[in-house]
Coordinates of C-alpha atoms and ligand atoms in Angstrom, one line a residue:
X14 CA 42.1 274.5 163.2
X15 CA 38.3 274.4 162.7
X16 CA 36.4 274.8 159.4
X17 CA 35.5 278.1 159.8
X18 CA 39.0 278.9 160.6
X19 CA 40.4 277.5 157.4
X20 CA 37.9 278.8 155.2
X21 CA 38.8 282.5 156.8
X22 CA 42.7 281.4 156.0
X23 CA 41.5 280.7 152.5
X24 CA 39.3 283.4 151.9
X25 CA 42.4 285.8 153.2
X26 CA 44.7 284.2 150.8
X27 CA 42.8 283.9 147.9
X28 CA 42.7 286.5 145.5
X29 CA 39.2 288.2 144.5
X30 CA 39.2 286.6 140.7
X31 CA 40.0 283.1 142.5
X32 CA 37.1 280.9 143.4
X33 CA 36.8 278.6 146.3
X34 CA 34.9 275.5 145.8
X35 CA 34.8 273.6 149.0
X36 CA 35.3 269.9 148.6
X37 CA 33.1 268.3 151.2
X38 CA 33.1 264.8 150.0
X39 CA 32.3 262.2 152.0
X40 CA 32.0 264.9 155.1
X41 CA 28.7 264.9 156.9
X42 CA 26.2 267.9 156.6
X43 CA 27.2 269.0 160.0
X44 CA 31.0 270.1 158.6
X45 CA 29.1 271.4 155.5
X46 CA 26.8 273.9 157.9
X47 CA 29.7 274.7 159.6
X48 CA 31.3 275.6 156.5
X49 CA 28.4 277.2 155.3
X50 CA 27.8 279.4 158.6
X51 CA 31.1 280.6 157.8
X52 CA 30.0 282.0 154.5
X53 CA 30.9 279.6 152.6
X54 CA 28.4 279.3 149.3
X55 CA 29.8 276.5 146.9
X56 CA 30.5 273.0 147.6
X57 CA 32.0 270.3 145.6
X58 CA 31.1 266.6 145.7
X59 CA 32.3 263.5 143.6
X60 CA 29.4 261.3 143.9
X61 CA 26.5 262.2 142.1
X62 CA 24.0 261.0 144.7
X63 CA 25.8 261.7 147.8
X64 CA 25.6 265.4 146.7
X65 CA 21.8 264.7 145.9
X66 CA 21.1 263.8 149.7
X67 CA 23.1 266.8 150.8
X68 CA 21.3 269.1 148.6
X69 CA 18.2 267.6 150.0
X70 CA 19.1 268.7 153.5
X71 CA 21.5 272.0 153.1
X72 CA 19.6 275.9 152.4
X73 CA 19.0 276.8 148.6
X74 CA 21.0 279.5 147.9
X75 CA 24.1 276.4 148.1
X76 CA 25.9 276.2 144.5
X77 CA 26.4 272.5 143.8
X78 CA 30.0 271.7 141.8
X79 CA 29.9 267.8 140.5
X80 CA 33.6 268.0 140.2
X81 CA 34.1 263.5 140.2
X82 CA 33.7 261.1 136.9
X83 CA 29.8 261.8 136.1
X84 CA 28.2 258.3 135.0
X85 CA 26.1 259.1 132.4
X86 CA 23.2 257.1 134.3
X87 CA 23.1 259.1 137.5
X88 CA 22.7 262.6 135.5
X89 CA 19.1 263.0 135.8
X90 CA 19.8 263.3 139.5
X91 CA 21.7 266.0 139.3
X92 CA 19.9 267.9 136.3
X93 CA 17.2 269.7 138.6
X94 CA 20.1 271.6 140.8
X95 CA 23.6 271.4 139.9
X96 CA 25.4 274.4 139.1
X97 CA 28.6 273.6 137.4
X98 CA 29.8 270.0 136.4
X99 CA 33.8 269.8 136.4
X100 CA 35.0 266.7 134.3
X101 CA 32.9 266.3 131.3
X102 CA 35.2 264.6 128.6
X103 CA 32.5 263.6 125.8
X104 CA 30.1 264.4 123.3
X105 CA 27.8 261.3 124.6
X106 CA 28.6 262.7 128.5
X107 CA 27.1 266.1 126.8
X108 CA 24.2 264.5 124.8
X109 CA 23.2 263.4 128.1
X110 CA 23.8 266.2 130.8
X111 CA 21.6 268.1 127.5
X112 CA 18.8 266.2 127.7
X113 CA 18.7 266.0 131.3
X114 CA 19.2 269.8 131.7
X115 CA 16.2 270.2 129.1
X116 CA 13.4 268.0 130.9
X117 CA 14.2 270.7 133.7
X118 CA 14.2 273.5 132.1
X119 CA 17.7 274.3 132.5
X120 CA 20.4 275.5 131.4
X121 CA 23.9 273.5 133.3
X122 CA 27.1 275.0 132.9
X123 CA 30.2 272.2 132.2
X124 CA 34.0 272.7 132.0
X125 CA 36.2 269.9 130.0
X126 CA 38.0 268.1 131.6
X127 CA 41.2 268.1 129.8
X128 CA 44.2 265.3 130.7
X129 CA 47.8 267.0 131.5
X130 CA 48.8 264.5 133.9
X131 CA 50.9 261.7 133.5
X132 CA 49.7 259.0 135.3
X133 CA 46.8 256.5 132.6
X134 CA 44.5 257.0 135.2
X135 CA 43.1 260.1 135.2
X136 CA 40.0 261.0 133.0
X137 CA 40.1 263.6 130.6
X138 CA 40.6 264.6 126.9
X139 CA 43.4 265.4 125.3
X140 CA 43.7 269.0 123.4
X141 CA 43.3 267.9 119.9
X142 CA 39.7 266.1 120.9
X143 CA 38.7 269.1 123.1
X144 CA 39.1 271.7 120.2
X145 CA 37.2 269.5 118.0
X146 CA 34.7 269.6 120.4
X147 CA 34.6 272.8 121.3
X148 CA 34.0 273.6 117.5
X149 CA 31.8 270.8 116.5
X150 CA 28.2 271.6 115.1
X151 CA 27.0 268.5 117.7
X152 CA 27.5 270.7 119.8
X153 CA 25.9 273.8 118.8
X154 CA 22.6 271.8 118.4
X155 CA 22.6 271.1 122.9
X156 CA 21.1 274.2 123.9
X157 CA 20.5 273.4 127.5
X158 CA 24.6 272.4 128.1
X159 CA 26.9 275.8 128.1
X160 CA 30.9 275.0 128.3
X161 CA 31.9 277.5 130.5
X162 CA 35.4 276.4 130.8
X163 CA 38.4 273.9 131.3
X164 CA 39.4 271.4 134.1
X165 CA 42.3 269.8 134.8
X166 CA 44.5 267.7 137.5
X167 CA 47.9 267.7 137.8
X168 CA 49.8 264.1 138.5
X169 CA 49.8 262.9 142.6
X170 CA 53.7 264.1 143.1
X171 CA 56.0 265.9 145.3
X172 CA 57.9 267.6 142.3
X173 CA 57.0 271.0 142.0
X174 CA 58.5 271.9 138.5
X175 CA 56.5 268.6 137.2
X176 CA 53.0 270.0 138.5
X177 CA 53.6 273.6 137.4
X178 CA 54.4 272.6 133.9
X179 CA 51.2 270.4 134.2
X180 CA 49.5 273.4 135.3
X181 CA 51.0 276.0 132.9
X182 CA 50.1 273.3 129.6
X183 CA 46.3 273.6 130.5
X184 CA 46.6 277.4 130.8
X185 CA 48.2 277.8 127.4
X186 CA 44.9 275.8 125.9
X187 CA 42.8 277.8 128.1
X188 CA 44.1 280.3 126.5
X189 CA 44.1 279.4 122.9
X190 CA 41.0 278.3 123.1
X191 CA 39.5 281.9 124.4
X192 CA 40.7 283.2 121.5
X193 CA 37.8 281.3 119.6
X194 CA 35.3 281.1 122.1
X195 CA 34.6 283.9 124.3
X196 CA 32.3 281.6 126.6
X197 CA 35.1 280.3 128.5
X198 CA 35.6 282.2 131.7
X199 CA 36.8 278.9 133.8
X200 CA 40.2 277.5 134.8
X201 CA 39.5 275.0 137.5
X202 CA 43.0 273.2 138.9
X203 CA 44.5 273.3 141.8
X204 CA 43.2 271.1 145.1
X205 CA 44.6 271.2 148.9
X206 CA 48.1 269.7 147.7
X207 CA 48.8 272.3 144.7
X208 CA 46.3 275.4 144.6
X209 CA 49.3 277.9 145.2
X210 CA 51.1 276.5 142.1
X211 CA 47.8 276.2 140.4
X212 CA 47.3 280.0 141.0
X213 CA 50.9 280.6 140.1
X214 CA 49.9 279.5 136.9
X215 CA 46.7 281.1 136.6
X216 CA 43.8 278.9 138.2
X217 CA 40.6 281.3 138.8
X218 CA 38.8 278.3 140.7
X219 CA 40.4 276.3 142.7
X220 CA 38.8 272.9 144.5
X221 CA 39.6 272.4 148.2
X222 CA 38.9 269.6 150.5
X223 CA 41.1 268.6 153.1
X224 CA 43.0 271.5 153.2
X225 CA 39.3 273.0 154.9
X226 CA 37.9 269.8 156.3
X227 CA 40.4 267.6 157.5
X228 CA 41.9 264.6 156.2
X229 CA 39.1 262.0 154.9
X230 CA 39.3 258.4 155.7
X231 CA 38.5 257.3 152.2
X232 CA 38.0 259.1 148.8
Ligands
PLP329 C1 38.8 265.2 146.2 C2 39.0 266.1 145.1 C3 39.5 267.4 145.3 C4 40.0 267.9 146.6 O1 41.0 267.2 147.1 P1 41.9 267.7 148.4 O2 43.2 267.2 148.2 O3 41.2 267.1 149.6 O4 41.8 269.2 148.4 C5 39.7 268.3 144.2 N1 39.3 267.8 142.9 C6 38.8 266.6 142.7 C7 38.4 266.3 141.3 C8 38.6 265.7 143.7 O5 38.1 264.5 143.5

């Protein structure tokens, strides 16, 4: 099937409180205007300055999701555009993103990244460190960062009841956090592999790449 095709599959399929970022890492502009031409608005890239190019070339009204491990080096490249930045799992990451967003005059939206997976290599913070956080004065004193949310990925497996308890752990902090901040709207999990079972358990964005551009040859 052809982008546009998969994107109207997804747009069918997803509910109206579910939002599609599509993951067009290391997919050339061509699939992204394709994607685009199909209505498709938001776009999610891993590498800070491959999404800096493709901003460069792609209309305005694009939202730009950093949804990869943000180096806290490469952040001033992003600070002048992007909209939402998925995996942010420190206070220094913040300090940085807020200085960044301020030279620019902005405001950038985050989501923590928190860890529920099993496997040591995925990034993220674990719930204790994420409440603190959340609560901290630190953070208060960033006014040009805005935590709009949590993020989380579930562990690479074909076991179903293994990646819905993942999911359904990050919900239930989700949710206990809300009750103390209000700000938090976001629940990102759920990629090509897991989005149903991410929406089972009560995803309202969900990141998709393959499943809408084809397999990639490399991450
Ligand atoms: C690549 C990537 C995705 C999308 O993966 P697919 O399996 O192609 O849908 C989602 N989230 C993150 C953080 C990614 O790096």
């Amino acid at each position: 099937m052809s982008i546009s095709e998969n994107l109207k599959k997804f747009n069918k399929e997803l509910p109206n409180n579910v939002t599609l970022v599509a993951v067009s890492k290391t997919k050339p502009v061509s699939d992204l205007m394709e994607a685009y031409n199909a209505g498709q608005r938001i776009f999610g890239e891993n590498k800070i300055q491959e999404m800096e190019s493709k901003w460069q070339e792609m209309p305005k009204d694009v939202e730009w999701h950093m949804i990869g491990h943000v180096q806290r080096n490469k952040v001033k490249y992003m600070a002048p555009f992007v909209n939402l930045i998925h995996a942010v799992d420190s206070l220094k990451l913040l300090k940085e993103i807020n200085k960044e967003a301020e030279k620019n005059e902005r405001t950038i939206a985050c989501l923590l990244q928190i860890k529920i997976a099993e496997e040591d290599s995925k990034f993220g913070m674990d719930k204790a460190d994420a409440a603190t956080l959340l609560s901290s004065e630190e953070l208060k004193k960033l006014q040009n960062v805005k935590i709009v949310g949590l993020m989380g990925m579930a562990t690479f497996t074909d076991d179903e009841k293994q990646i819905s308890d993942e999911f359904q752990k990050l919900k239930k902090i989700y949710d206990q956090f809300r009750i103390m901040n209000s700000e938090l709207k976001i629940l990102s999990m759920g990629m090509s592999g897991d989005y149903k079972i991410a929406m089972e358990n009560g995803s309202n964005m969900v990141r998709v790449g393959s499943a809408i551009f084809g397999e990639r040859n490399y991450q």
